[in-house]
Short mmCIF file of C-alpha atoms and ligand atoms in Angstrom, two decimals:
data_model
loop_
_atom_site.label_atom_id
_atom_site.label_comp_id
_atom_site.label_asym_id
_atom_site.label_seq_id
_atom_site.Cartn_x
_atom_site.Cartn_y
_atom_site.Cartn_z
CA MET A 1 -16.13 -20.51 -3.05
CA SER A 2 -15.90 -16.79 -3.75
CA ASP A 3 -17.25 -15.00 -6.83
CA GLU A 4 -13.64 -14.52 -7.89
CA ASP A 5 -13.18 -18.28 -8.24
CA ASP A 6 -16.13 -18.47 -10.63
CA ILE A 7 -14.63 -16.16 -13.22
CA ILE A 8 -13.45 -17.99 -16.32
CA LEU A 9 -11.12 -15.56 -18.02
CA SER A 10 -11.57 -17.00 -21.50
CA ASP A 11 -15.35 -16.39 -21.27
CA LEU A 12 -14.85 -12.63 -20.93
CA ASP A 13 -14.84 -10.35 -23.97
CA ASP A 14 -11.73 -8.25 -24.57
CA GLU A 15 -12.91 -5.22 -22.66
CA GLU A 16 -14.08 -7.26 -19.66
CA LEU A 17 -10.85 -9.23 -19.70
CA VAL A 18 -8.71 -6.08 -19.58
CA GLN A 19 -10.84 -4.80 -16.66
CA GLN A 20 -10.38 -8.15 -14.93
CA MET A 21 -6.62 -7.88 -15.52
CA PHE A 22 -6.63 -4.48 -13.80
CA ASP A 23 -8.30 -6.18 -10.79
CA ASP A 24 -5.99 -9.20 -10.88
CA LEU A 25 -2.89 -7.02 -11.12
CA TYR A 26 -4.19 -4.98 -8.21
CA ASP A 27 -4.62 -8.21 -6.24
CA GLY A 28 -1.18 -9.50 -7.28
CA LEU A 29 -2.55 -12.61 -9.00
CA LYS A 30 0.40 -13.61 -11.19
CA GLU A 31 -1.06 -16.83 -12.64
CA GLU A 32 -4.28 -15.08 -13.66
CA ILE A 33 -2.30 -12.28 -15.30
CA GLU A 34 -0.20 -14.81 -17.23
CA GLU A 35 -3.34 -16.67 -18.33
CA ALA A 36 -5.01 -13.44 -19.47
CA VAL A 37 -1.91 -12.35 -21.42
CA ASN A 38 -1.95 -15.71 -23.23
CA ILE A 39 -5.67 -15.37 -23.99
CA LEU A 40 -5.18 -11.90 -25.49
CA LEU A 41 -2.27 -13.19 -27.59
CA GLU A 42 -4.45 -16.06 -28.86
CA ARG A 43 -7.09 -13.48 -29.78
CA GLY A 44 -4.54 -11.70 -31.97
CA TRP A 45 -3.63 -8.78 -29.72
CA GLN A 46 -0.23 -7.24 -30.43
CA PRO A 47 2.26 -7.77 -27.56
CA TYR A 48 2.84 -4.01 -27.36
CA ASP A 49 -0.90 -3.35 -26.90
CA ILE A 50 -1.15 -5.95 -24.14
CA LEU A 51 1.82 -4.36 -22.42
CA THR A 52 0.59 -0.78 -22.59
CA LYS A 53 -3.20 -1.15 -22.42
CA ALA A 54 -3.53 -4.01 -19.94
CA LEU A 55 -0.34 -4.23 -17.85
CA VAL A 56 0.85 -0.61 -17.68
CA GLY A 57 -2.79 0.51 -17.44
CA GLY A 58 -3.30 -1.76 -14.42
CA MET A 59 -0.06 -0.65 -12.80
CA THR A 60 -1.14 2.98 -13.10
CA ILE A 61 -4.17 2.22 -10.90
CA VAL A 62 -1.90 0.47 -8.38
CA GLY A 63 0.35 3.56 -8.43
CA HIS A 64 -2.52 5.90 -7.62
CA ASP A 65 -3.70 3.83 -4.67
CA PHE A 66 -0.14 3.44 -3.41
CA ARG A 67 0.24 7.22 -3.50
CA ASP A 68 -3.06 7.68 -1.70
CA GLY A 69 -2.15 5.25 1.09
CA ILE A 70 -4.75 2.64 0.08
CA LEU A 71 -2.13 0.08 -0.95
CA PHE A 72 1.14 -0.58 0.88
CA VAL A 73 4.57 -1.93 -0.09
CA PRO A 74 3.78 -5.69 0.29
CA GLU A 75 0.69 -5.38 -1.93
CA VAL A 76 2.55 -3.32 -4.50
CA LEU A 77 5.35 -5.90 -4.55
CA LEU A 78 2.78 -8.60 -5.35
CA ALA A 79 1.32 -6.43 -8.11
CA ALA A 80 4.83 -5.85 -9.49
CA ASN A 81 5.47 -9.59 -9.41
CA ALA A 82 2.24 -10.26 -11.32
CA MET A 83 3.20 -7.59 -13.85
CA LYS A 84 6.62 -9.20 -14.32
CA GLY A 85 4.90 -12.57 -14.97
CA GLY A 86 2.95 -10.99 -17.83
CA MET A 87 6.01 -9.13 -19.12
CA SER A 88 8.10 -12.30 -19.25
CA ILE A 89 5.61 -13.86 -21.70
CA LEU A 90 5.72 -10.75 -23.89
CA LYS A 91 9.48 -10.22 -23.77
CA PRO A 92 10.51 -12.80 -26.41
CA LEU A 93 7.65 -11.70 -28.67
CA LEU A 94 8.67 -8.05 -28.50
CA ALA A 95 12.29 -9.00 -29.19
CA GLU A 96 11.27 -11.18 -32.13
CA THR A 97 10.49 -8.44 -34.61
CA GLY A 98 13.48 -9.26 -36.82
CA ALA A 99 14.52 -5.62 -36.70
CA PRO A 100 18.06 -4.98 -37.98
CA ARG A 101 20.69 -4.28 -35.31
CA MET A 102 20.34 -0.63 -34.45
CA GLY A 103 23.00 -0.08 -31.79
CA SER A 104 23.62 -0.88 -28.15
CA MET A 105 22.69 0.40 -24.73
CA VAL A 106 23.73 -0.11 -21.12
CA ILE A 107 20.82 0.63 -18.79
CA GLY A 108 20.36 0.61 -15.03
CA THR A 109 18.40 2.16 -12.17
CA VAL A 110 20.40 4.63 -10.09
CA LYS A 111 21.85 4.23 -6.61
CA GLY A 112 19.30 4.12 -3.79
CA ASP A 113 16.48 3.11 -6.13
CA ILE A 114 15.14 -0.41 -6.54
CA HIS A 115 12.28 0.27 -9.00
CA ASP A 116 12.90 -1.79 -12.12
CA ILE A 117 9.63 -2.36 -13.97
CA GLY A 118 9.94 0.73 -16.18
CA LYS A 119 13.60 0.00 -16.88
CA ASN A 120 12.76 -3.60 -17.80
CA LEU A 121 10.03 -2.39 -20.12
CA VAL A 122 12.44 0.01 -21.83
CA SER A 123 14.97 -2.85 -22.22
CA MET A 124 12.32 -5.08 -23.77
CA MET A 125 11.16 -2.44 -26.21
CA MET A 126 14.72 -1.52 -27.17
CA GLU A 127 15.57 -5.17 -27.82
CA GLY A 128 12.40 -5.46 -29.88
CA ALA A 129 13.55 -2.50 -31.96
CA GLY A 130 16.90 -4.17 -32.68
CA PHE A 131 19.15 -2.73 -29.96
CA GLU A 132 21.51 -4.88 -27.97
CA VAL A 133 20.79 -4.14 -24.30
CA VAL A 134 22.99 -4.76 -21.27
CA ASP A 135 20.83 -4.38 -18.17
CA ILE A 136 22.93 -3.73 -15.07
CA GLY A 137 19.95 -3.87 -12.73
CA ILE A 138 19.04 -1.63 -9.80
CA ASN A 139 20.82 0.49 -7.19
CA ASN A 140 23.80 1.37 -9.38
CA ALA A 141 26.57 3.58 -8.06
CA VAL A 142 28.53 5.67 -10.54
CA GLU A 143 31.33 3.08 -10.51
CA ALA A 144 28.95 0.38 -11.76
CA TYR A 145 27.84 2.53 -14.69
CA LEU A 146 31.42 3.42 -15.63
CA GLU A 147 32.52 -0.21 -15.39
CA ALA A 148 29.69 -1.30 -17.68
CA LEU A 149 30.47 1.47 -20.18
CA ASP A 150 34.11 0.45 -20.23
CA GLU A 151 33.28 -3.23 -20.65
CA HIS A 152 30.51 -3.00 -23.26
CA LYS A 153 31.29 0.27 -25.08
CA PRO A 154 27.61 0.90 -25.93
CA ASP A 155 26.24 3.73 -28.05
CA ILE A 156 23.84 4.72 -25.29
CA LEU A 157 23.80 4.96 -21.52
CA GLY A 158 20.25 4.73 -20.13
CA MET A 159 19.44 5.65 -16.54
CA SER A 160 16.18 5.18 -14.67
CA ALA A 161 14.99 6.78 -11.41
CA LEU A 162 11.53 6.64 -9.84
CA LEU A 163 12.12 8.65 -6.69
CA THR A 164 12.55 12.40 -6.33
CA THR A 165 15.31 11.56 -3.85
CA THR A 166 17.29 9.40 -6.30
CA MET A 167 16.88 11.31 -9.56
CA PRO A 168 19.64 13.84 -8.68
CA TYR A 169 22.08 10.92 -8.71
CA MET A 170 21.85 10.93 -12.51
CA LYS A 171 23.75 14.22 -12.44
CA VAL A 172 26.47 12.61 -10.30
CA VAL A 173 26.97 10.00 -13.03
CA ILE A 174 26.97 12.54 -15.86
CA ASP A 175 29.31 14.92 -13.98
CA THR A 176 31.72 12.05 -13.35
CA MET A 177 31.64 11.18 -17.05
CA VAL A 178 32.49 14.81 -17.85
CA GLU A 179 35.35 14.82 -15.32
CA GLN A 180 36.79 11.66 -16.82
CA GLY A 181 36.47 12.99 -20.39
CA LEU A 182 33.95 10.29 -21.31
CA ARG A 183 30.77 12.28 -21.65
CA ASP A 184 30.95 12.85 -25.40
CA ASP A 185 31.61 9.18 -26.13
CA TYR A 186 28.04 8.22 -25.23
CA ILE A 187 24.46 9.25 -25.83
CA VAL A 188 22.86 9.65 -22.40
CA LEU A 189 19.12 9.05 -22.15
CA VAL A 190 17.21 9.27 -18.88
CA GLY A 191 13.71 8.36 -17.78
CA GLY A 192 11.41 7.68 -14.85
CA ALA A 193 8.07 8.98 -13.60
CA PRO A 194 9.29 12.02 -11.58
CA LEU A 195 11.57 13.36 -14.34
CA ASN A 196 10.74 15.86 -17.06
CA GLU A 197 12.42 17.41 -20.04
CA GLU A 198 13.67 20.39 -18.07
CA PHE A 199 15.37 18.10 -15.55
CA GLY A 200 16.98 16.11 -18.37
CA LYS A 201 18.44 19.29 -19.83
CA ALA A 202 19.53 20.64 -16.43
CA ILE A 203 21.60 17.55 -15.61
CA GLY A 204 23.22 17.43 -19.05
CA ALA A 205 21.51 14.37 -20.51
CA ASP A 206 20.98 14.17 -24.28
CA GLY A 207 17.34 13.26 -23.89
CA TYR A 208 14.50 12.67 -21.44
CA CYS A 209 12.24 9.75 -22.39
CA ARG A 210 8.66 9.99 -21.17
CA ASP A 211 8.04 6.31 -21.86
CA ALA A 212 9.55 3.24 -23.49
CA ALA A 213 8.24 4.10 -26.95
CA VAL A 214 9.86 7.55 -26.76
CA ALA A 215 13.09 5.90 -25.56
CA VAL A 216 13.15 3.73 -28.69
CA GLU A 217 12.44 6.66 -31.02
CA MET A 218 15.03 8.87 -29.36
CA ALA A 219 17.62 6.09 -29.34
CA LYS A 220 17.12 5.49 -33.07
CA GLU A 221 17.37 9.20 -33.84
CA TYR A 222 20.52 9.80 -31.79
CA VAL A 223 22.30 6.66 -33.02
CA ALA A 224 21.53 7.56 -36.66
CA ARG A 225 22.85 11.08 -36.02
CA LYS A 226 26.02 9.68 -34.39
CA HIS A 227 26.66 7.31 -37.30
CA ASN A 228 26.10 10.13 -39.82
CA GLN A 229 28.58 12.33 -37.96
CA MET A 230 31.14 9.53 -37.91
CA SER A 231 30.82 8.91 -41.65
CA ALA A 232 30.88 12.63 -42.58
CO1 B1M B 1 7.60 2.83 -5.26
N1 B1M B 1 7.22 4.72 -5.36
N2 B1M B 1 8.49 3.08 -3.54
N3 B1M B 1 7.64 0.89 -5.18
N4 B1M B 1 6.36 2.79 -6.69
C1 B1M B 1 6.59 5.23 -6.58
C2 B1M B 1 7.65 5.62 -7.61
C3 B1M B 1 5.75 6.47 -6.03
C4 B1M B 1 5.51 7.56 -7.10
C5 B1M B 1 4.44 5.95 -5.42
C6 B1M B 1 3.55 7.06 -4.92
O1 B1M B 1 3.76 7.55 -3.85
N5 B1M B 1 2.61 7.42 -5.73
C7 B1M B 1 6.65 6.95 -4.82
C8 B1M B 1 7.72 7.99 -5.17
C9 B1M B 1 7.36 9.38 -4.65
C10 B1M B 1 8.41 10.34 -4.99
O2 B1M B 1 9.59 10.12 -4.99
N6 B1M B 1 7.96 11.54 -5.27
C11 B1M B 1 7.26 5.63 -4.36
C12 B1M B 1 7.81 5.41 -3.08
C13 B1M B 1 7.67 6.55 -2.11
C14 B1M B 1 8.45 4.21 -2.72
C15 B1M B 1 9.11 3.86 -1.38
C16 B1M B 1 9.97 4.97 -0.77
C17 B1M B 1 7.98 3.40 -0.46
C18 B1M B 1 8.39 3.05 0.96
O3 B1M B 1 9.23 2.22 1.17
N7 B1M B 1 7.79 3.76 1.87
C19 B1M B 1 9.97 2.63 -1.75
C20 B1M B 1 11.38 3.04 -2.24
C21 B1M B 1 12.28 1.85 -2.48
C22 B1M B 1 13.56 2.27 -3.18
O4 B1M B 1 13.61 2.33 -4.40
N8 B1M B 1 14.59 2.57 -2.42
C23 B1M B 1 9.17 2.08 -2.89
C24 B1M B 1 9.08 0.73 -3.18
C25 B1M B 1 8.34 0.18 -4.21
C26 B1M B 1 8.14 -1.32 -4.42
C27 B1M B 1 9.40 -2.15 -4.10
C28 B1M B 1 7.00 -1.78 -3.55
C29 B1M B 1 7.67 -1.38 -5.92
C30 B1M B 1 8.82 -1.58 -6.92
C31 B1M B 1 8.87 -2.97 -7.49
C32 B1M B 1 9.78 -3.04 -8.69
O5 B1M B 1 9.99 -2.09 -9.45
N9 B1M B 1 10.32 -4.22 -8.86
C33 B1M B 1 7.13 0.03 -6.11
C34 B1M B 1 6.27 0.41 -7.18
C35 B1M B 1 5.78 -0.72 -8.06
C36 B1M B 1 5.88 1.75 -7.40
C37 B1M B 1 4.82 2.31 -8.39
C38 B1M B 1 3.46 1.94 -7.80
C39 B1M B 1 4.85 1.82 -9.81
C40 B1M B 1 6.17 2.01 -10.54
C41 B1M B 1 6.09 1.27 -11.85
O6 B1M B 1 6.59 0.16 -11.95
N10 B1M B 1 5.38 1.86 -12.83
C42 B1M B 1 5.14 3.86 -8.35
C43 B1M B 1 3.94 4.74 -8.63
C44 B1M B 1 3.96 5.29 -10.05
O7 B1M B 1 4.97 5.46 -10.68
N11 B1M B 1 2.79 5.60 -10.52
C45 B1M B 1 5.94 4.00 -7.12
C46 B1M B 1 5.13 1.23 -14.12
C47 B1M B 1 6.29 1.52 -15.08
C48 B1M B 1 5.98 0.89 -16.42
O8 B1M B 1 6.37 2.94 -15.25
O9 B1M B 1 8.52 3.10 -13.93
O10 B1M B 1 7.35 5.19 -14.77
P1 B1M B 1 7.70 3.77 -14.95
O11 B1M B 1 8.54 3.64 -16.31
C49 B1M B 1 8.13 4.23 -17.54
C50 B1M B 1 8.65 5.65 -17.76
O12 B1M B 1 8.89 6.37 -16.56
C51 B1M B 1 9.87 5.47 -18.62
O13 B1M B 1 9.50 4.37 -19.43
C52 B1M B 1 8.81 3.41 -18.62
C53 B1M B 1 7.91 2.61 -19.51
O14 B1M B 1 7.00 3.37 -20.23
N12 B1M B 1 11.18 5.14 -18.01
C54 B1M B 1 12.32 5.26 -18.74
C55 B1M B 1 11.50 4.66 -16.80
N13 B1M B 1 12.82 4.47 -16.72
C56 B1M B 1 13.36 4.81 -17.88
C57 B1M B 1 14.69 4.81 -18.32
C58 B1M B 1 14.96 5.24 -19.60
C59 B1M B 1 13.91 5.68 -20.45
C60 B1M B 1 12.58 5.70 -20.03
O15 B1M B 1 16.25 5.21 -19.99
C61 B1M B 1 16.58 5.48 -21.28
#
């Protein structure tokens, strides 16, 4: 039996448990991550703190080692799967805040890009803040975005891209919206690790969201502004 098998998660104090979660996420241990999330919830941690401090914190370490060639795609997939296990426990709790309905959003990752953890996190946080979210998944061509906009008529279009090679596709979507005379009907928010504010402005988005919390704040602000303009 290895040392790992001897660790009883509930015996660890909060700080040790979060460190252990970083290790377990790194090792792709989904069941351990789920158990640890439940322990932190029982100890009175807020779902948002578990998400940001333990899960996103752990994924950041995975990201660094992936970049540095220490971890490879199969290991990162396992880590992502473990992260999703933890997120699925938190999702209903984040959505359960009883917030009044704020507006609606269609969100998806752009064509050529299959990263979805950040997008899922944004969806969860937006739902928790009272937005209705239609998640159209990954690898979306411009046609898929336009179809979803036409079908759901949301206040906001959200786009996610994690690769420097896929982020320019956001401009393809926005340019097509302009060509079809649809651009001004929607608030366009974009996000993803390689983006920045300058890029958001350059492609004609309304806002660049550094993280999920910023996405929620920006969405609230823009929707309130839109409703004020409509009632003026
Ligand atoms: Co990928 N990958 N990956 N990967 N991967 C990155 C992005 C990379 C930075 C890793 C690295 O080298 N350090 C690098 C990109 C380099 C670059 O373009 N400059 C990279 C690469 C190269 C690749 C492949 C090409 C690797 C290969 O095959 N050789 C390949 C590409 C596949 C493809 O998409 N076509 C690939 C594959 C994968 C996996 C499948 C193994 C897996 C994805 C699993 C999944 O998502 N289901 C994966 C992962 C997990 C990562 C890292 C490690 C983690 C991404 C993540 O989930 N972060 C990532 C390294 C990194 O980013 N540090 C990496 C956690 C998440 C909470 O953060 O997604 O940034 P993030 O989302 C944040 C904000 O950005 C923002 O809010 C979120 C929450 O706070 N946000 C939005 C995001 N979207 C938003 C949308 C909004 C608003 C805010 O709309 C309104």
